[in-house]
Short mmCIF file of C-alpha atoms in Angstrom, two decimals:
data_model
loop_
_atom_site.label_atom_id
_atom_site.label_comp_id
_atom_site.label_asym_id
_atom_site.label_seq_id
_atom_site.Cartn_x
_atom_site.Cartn_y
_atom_site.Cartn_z
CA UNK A 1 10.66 -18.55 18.91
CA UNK A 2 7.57 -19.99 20.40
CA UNK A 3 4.21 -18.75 19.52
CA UNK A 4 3.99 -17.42 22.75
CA UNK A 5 6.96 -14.58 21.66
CA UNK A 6 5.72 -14.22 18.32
CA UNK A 7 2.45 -13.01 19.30
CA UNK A 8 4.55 -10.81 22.02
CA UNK A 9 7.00 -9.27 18.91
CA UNK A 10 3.81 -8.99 16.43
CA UNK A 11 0.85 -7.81 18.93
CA UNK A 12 -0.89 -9.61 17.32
CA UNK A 13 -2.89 -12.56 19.70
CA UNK A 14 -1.74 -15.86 20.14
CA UNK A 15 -5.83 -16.81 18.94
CA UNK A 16 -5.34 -14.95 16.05
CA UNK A 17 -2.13 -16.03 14.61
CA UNK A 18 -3.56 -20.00 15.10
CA UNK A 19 -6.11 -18.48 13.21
CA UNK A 20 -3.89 -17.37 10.18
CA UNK A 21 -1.88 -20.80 9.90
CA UNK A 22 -5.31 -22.69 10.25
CA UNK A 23 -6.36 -19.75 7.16
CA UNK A 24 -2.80 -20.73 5.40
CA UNK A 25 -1.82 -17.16 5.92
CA UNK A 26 0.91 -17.90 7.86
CA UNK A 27 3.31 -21.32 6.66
CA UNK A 28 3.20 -23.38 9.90
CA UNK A 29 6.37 -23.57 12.11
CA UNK A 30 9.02 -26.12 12.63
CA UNK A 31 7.23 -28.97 14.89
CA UNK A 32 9.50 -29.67 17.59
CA UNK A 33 6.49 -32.07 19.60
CA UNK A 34 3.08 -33.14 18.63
CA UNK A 35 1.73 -29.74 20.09
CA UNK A 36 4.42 -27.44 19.91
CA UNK A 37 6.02 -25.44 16.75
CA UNK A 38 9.15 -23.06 16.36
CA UNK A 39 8.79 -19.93 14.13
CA UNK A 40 11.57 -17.59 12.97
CA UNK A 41 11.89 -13.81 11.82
CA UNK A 42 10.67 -15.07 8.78
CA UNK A 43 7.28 -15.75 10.47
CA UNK A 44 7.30 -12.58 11.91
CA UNK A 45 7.79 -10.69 8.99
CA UNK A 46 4.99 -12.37 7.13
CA UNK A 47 2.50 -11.67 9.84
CA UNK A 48 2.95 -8.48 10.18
CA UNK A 49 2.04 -8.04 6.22
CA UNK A 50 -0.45 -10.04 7.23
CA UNK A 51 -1.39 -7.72 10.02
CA UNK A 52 -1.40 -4.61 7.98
CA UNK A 53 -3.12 -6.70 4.59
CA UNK A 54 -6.02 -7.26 7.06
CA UNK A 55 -5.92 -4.33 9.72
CA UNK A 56 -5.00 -1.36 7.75
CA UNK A 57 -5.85 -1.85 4.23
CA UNK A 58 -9.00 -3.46 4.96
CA UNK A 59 -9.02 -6.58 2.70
CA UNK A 60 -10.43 -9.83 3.47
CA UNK A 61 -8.74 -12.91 4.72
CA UNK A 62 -9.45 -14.55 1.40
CA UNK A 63 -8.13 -11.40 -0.62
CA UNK A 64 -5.57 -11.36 1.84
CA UNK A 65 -4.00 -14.94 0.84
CA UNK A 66 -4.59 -14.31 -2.90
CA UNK A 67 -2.20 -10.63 -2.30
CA UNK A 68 0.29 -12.92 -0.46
CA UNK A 69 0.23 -15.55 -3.19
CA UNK A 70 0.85 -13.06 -5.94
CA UNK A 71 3.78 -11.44 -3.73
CA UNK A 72 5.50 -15.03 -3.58
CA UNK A 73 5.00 -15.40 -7.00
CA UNK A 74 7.12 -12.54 -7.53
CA UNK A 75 9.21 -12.59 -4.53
CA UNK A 76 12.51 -11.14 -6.07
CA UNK A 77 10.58 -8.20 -8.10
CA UNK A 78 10.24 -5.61 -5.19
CA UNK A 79 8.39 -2.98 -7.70
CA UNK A 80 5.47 -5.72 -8.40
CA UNK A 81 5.71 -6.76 -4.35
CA UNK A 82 4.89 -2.86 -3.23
CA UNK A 83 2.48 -2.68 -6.14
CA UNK A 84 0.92 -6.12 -4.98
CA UNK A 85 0.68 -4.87 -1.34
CA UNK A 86 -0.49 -1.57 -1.78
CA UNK A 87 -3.56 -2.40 -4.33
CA UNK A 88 -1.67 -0.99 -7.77
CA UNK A 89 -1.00 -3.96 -8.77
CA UNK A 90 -4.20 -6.46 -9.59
CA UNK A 91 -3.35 -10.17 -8.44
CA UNK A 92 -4.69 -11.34 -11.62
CA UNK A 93 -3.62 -8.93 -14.53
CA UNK A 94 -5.67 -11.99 -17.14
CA UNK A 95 -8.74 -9.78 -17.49
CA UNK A 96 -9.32 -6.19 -19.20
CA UNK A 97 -8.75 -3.54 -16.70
CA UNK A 98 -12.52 -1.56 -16.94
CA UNK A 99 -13.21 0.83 -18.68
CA UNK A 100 -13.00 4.30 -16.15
CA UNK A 101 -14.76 7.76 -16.36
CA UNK A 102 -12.15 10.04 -17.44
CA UNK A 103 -10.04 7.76 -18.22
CA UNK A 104 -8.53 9.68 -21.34
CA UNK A 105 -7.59 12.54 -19.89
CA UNK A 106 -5.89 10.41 -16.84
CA UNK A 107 -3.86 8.57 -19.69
CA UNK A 108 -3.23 12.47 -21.28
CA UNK A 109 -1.79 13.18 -18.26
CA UNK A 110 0.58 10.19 -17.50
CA UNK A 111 1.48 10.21 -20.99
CA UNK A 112 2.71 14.07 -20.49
CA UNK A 113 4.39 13.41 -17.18
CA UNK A 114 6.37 10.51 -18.69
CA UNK A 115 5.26 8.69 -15.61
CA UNK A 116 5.09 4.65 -15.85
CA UNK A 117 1.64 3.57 -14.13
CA UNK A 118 -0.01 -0.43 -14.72
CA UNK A 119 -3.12 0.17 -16.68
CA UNK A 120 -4.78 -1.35 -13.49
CA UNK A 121 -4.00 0.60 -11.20
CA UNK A 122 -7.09 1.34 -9.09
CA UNK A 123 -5.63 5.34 -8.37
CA UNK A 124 -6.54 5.57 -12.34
CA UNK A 125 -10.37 5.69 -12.05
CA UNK A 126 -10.45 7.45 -8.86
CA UNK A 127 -8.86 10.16 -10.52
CA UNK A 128 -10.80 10.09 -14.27
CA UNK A 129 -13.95 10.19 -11.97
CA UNK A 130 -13.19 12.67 -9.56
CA UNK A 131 -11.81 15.60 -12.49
CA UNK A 132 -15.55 14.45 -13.92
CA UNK A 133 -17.38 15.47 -10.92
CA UNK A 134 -15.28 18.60 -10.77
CA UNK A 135 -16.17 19.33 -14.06
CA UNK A 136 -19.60 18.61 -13.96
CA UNK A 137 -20.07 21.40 -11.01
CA UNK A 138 -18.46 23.68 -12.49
CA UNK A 139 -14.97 23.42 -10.82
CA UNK A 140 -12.71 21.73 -12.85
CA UNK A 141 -9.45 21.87 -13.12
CA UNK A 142 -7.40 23.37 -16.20
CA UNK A 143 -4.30 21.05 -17.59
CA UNK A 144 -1.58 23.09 -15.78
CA UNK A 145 -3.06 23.37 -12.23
CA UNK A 146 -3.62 19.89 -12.81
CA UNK A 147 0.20 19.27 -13.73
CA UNK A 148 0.81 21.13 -11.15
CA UNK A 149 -0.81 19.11 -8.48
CA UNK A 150 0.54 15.85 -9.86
CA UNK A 151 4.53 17.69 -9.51
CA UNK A 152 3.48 17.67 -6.18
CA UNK A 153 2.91 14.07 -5.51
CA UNK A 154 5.74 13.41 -7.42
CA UNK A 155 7.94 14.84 -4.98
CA UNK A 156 5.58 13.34 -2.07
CA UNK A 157 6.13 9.88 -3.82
CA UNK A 158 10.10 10.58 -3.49
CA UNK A 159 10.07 11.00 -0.15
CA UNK A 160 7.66 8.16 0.35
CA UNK A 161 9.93 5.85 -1.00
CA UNK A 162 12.56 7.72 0.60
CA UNK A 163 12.06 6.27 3.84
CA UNK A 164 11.50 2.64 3.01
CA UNK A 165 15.56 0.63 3.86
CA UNK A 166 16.53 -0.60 0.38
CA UNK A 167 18.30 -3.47 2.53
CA UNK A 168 15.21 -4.47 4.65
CA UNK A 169 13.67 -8.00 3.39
CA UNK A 170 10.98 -7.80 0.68
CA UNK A 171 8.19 -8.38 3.15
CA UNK A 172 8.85 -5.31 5.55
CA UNK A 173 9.55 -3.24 2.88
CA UNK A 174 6.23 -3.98 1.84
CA UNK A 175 4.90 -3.83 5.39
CA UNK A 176 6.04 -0.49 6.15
CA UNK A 177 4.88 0.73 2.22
CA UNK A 178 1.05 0.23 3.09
CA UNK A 179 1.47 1.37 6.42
CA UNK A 180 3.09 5.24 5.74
CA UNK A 181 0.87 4.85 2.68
CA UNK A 182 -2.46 4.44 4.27
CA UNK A 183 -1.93 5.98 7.96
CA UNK A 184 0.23 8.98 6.10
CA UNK A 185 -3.12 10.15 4.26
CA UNK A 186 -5.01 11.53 7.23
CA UNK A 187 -1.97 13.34 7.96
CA UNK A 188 -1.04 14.86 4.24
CA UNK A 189 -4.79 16.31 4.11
CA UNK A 190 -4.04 18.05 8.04
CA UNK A 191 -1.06 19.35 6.12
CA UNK A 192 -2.57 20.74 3.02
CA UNK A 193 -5.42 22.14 5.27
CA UNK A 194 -2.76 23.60 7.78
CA UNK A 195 -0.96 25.47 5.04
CA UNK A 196 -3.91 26.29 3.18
CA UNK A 197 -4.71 27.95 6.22
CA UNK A 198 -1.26 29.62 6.45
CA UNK A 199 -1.21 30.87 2.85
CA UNK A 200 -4.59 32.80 3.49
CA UNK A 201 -3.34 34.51 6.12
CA UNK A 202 -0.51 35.46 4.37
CA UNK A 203 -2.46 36.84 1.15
CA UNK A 204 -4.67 38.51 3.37
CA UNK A 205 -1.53 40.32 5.13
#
């Protein structure tokens, strides 16, 4: 396709994608004269990571070409390719992940739930520091409401993952990972505030 079509397919601007393959984001097309260049689903798969990288999860175009160097690096290992994509996964695992608030009773937790997390994971610290501040005024949680609340995203996780075509290529997997991930969080809170709603009234008769 021309770059005309790709920009049509990816909404993304014609401006923009130049951009990218001037960046090295995108890999540059198949020349077919000294101005002109084919590009293939391939291309549009890769720019639509790019696309959500840049758009949606907020990272820089430098950050962004380090995630998608780290993701080629480990093209055929679609666990590390989500974690890569979605930020639980460092690109460079050759320093010490830092030390966290919290962090032992985060790893107390894990441990019990048998779950298997990357000691880098950034989700790690938010939690350690977030049971701190709870505990600090006065509102923390005890260990079973707390296993209780990470059943729960268990079963959210399932149905995440649940809706991501084992047979799609690598890089729309990935794609459509960080988008449900990151536009599906707005949405989860609406839900828990919806039925928090719902189960007052029903306590309250």
């Amino acid at each position: 396709m021309r770059i005309s079509e790709l920009s049509r397919r990816s909404a993304v601007p014609t401006a923009t994608i130049k951009y990218y393959l001037r960046e090295g984001l995108l890999p540059p097309g198949r020349a077919t004269a000294a101005t002109q260049a084919e590009y293939d689903e391939g291309h549009l798969r890769r720019l639509r990571l790019v696309r959500a990288l840049i758009g949606v999860r907020g990272l820089s175009v430098s950050a962004t070409r380090e995630v998608l160097g780290a993701v080629a690096e480990h093209a055929g290992e679609r666990h590390q390719v989500l974690g890569l994509v979605l930020g639980a996964r460092p690109v460079d695992e050759g320093e010490e992940p830092a030390p966290a608030p919290g962090a032992a009773e985060v790893d107390a937790l894990i441990g019990e739930l048998g779950w298997e997390v990357s000691e880098y994971a950034p989700a790690r610290a938010v939690l350690g520091e977030t049971l701190e501040t709870l505990r600090a005024l006065g509102a923390g949680l005890d260990r079973a409401a707390l296993r209780g609340y990470a059943e729960l995203a268990e079963r959210t996780a399932v149905l995440d993952l649940d809706q991501i075509d084992p047979q799609a290529d690598p890089l729309e997997q990935a794609e459509r990972a960080l988008l449900r991930t990151v536009l599906m969080e707005p949405a989860l809170l609406a839900l828990r505030r919806l039925a928090q709603e719902n189960e007052s009234a029903r306590r309250e008769g």
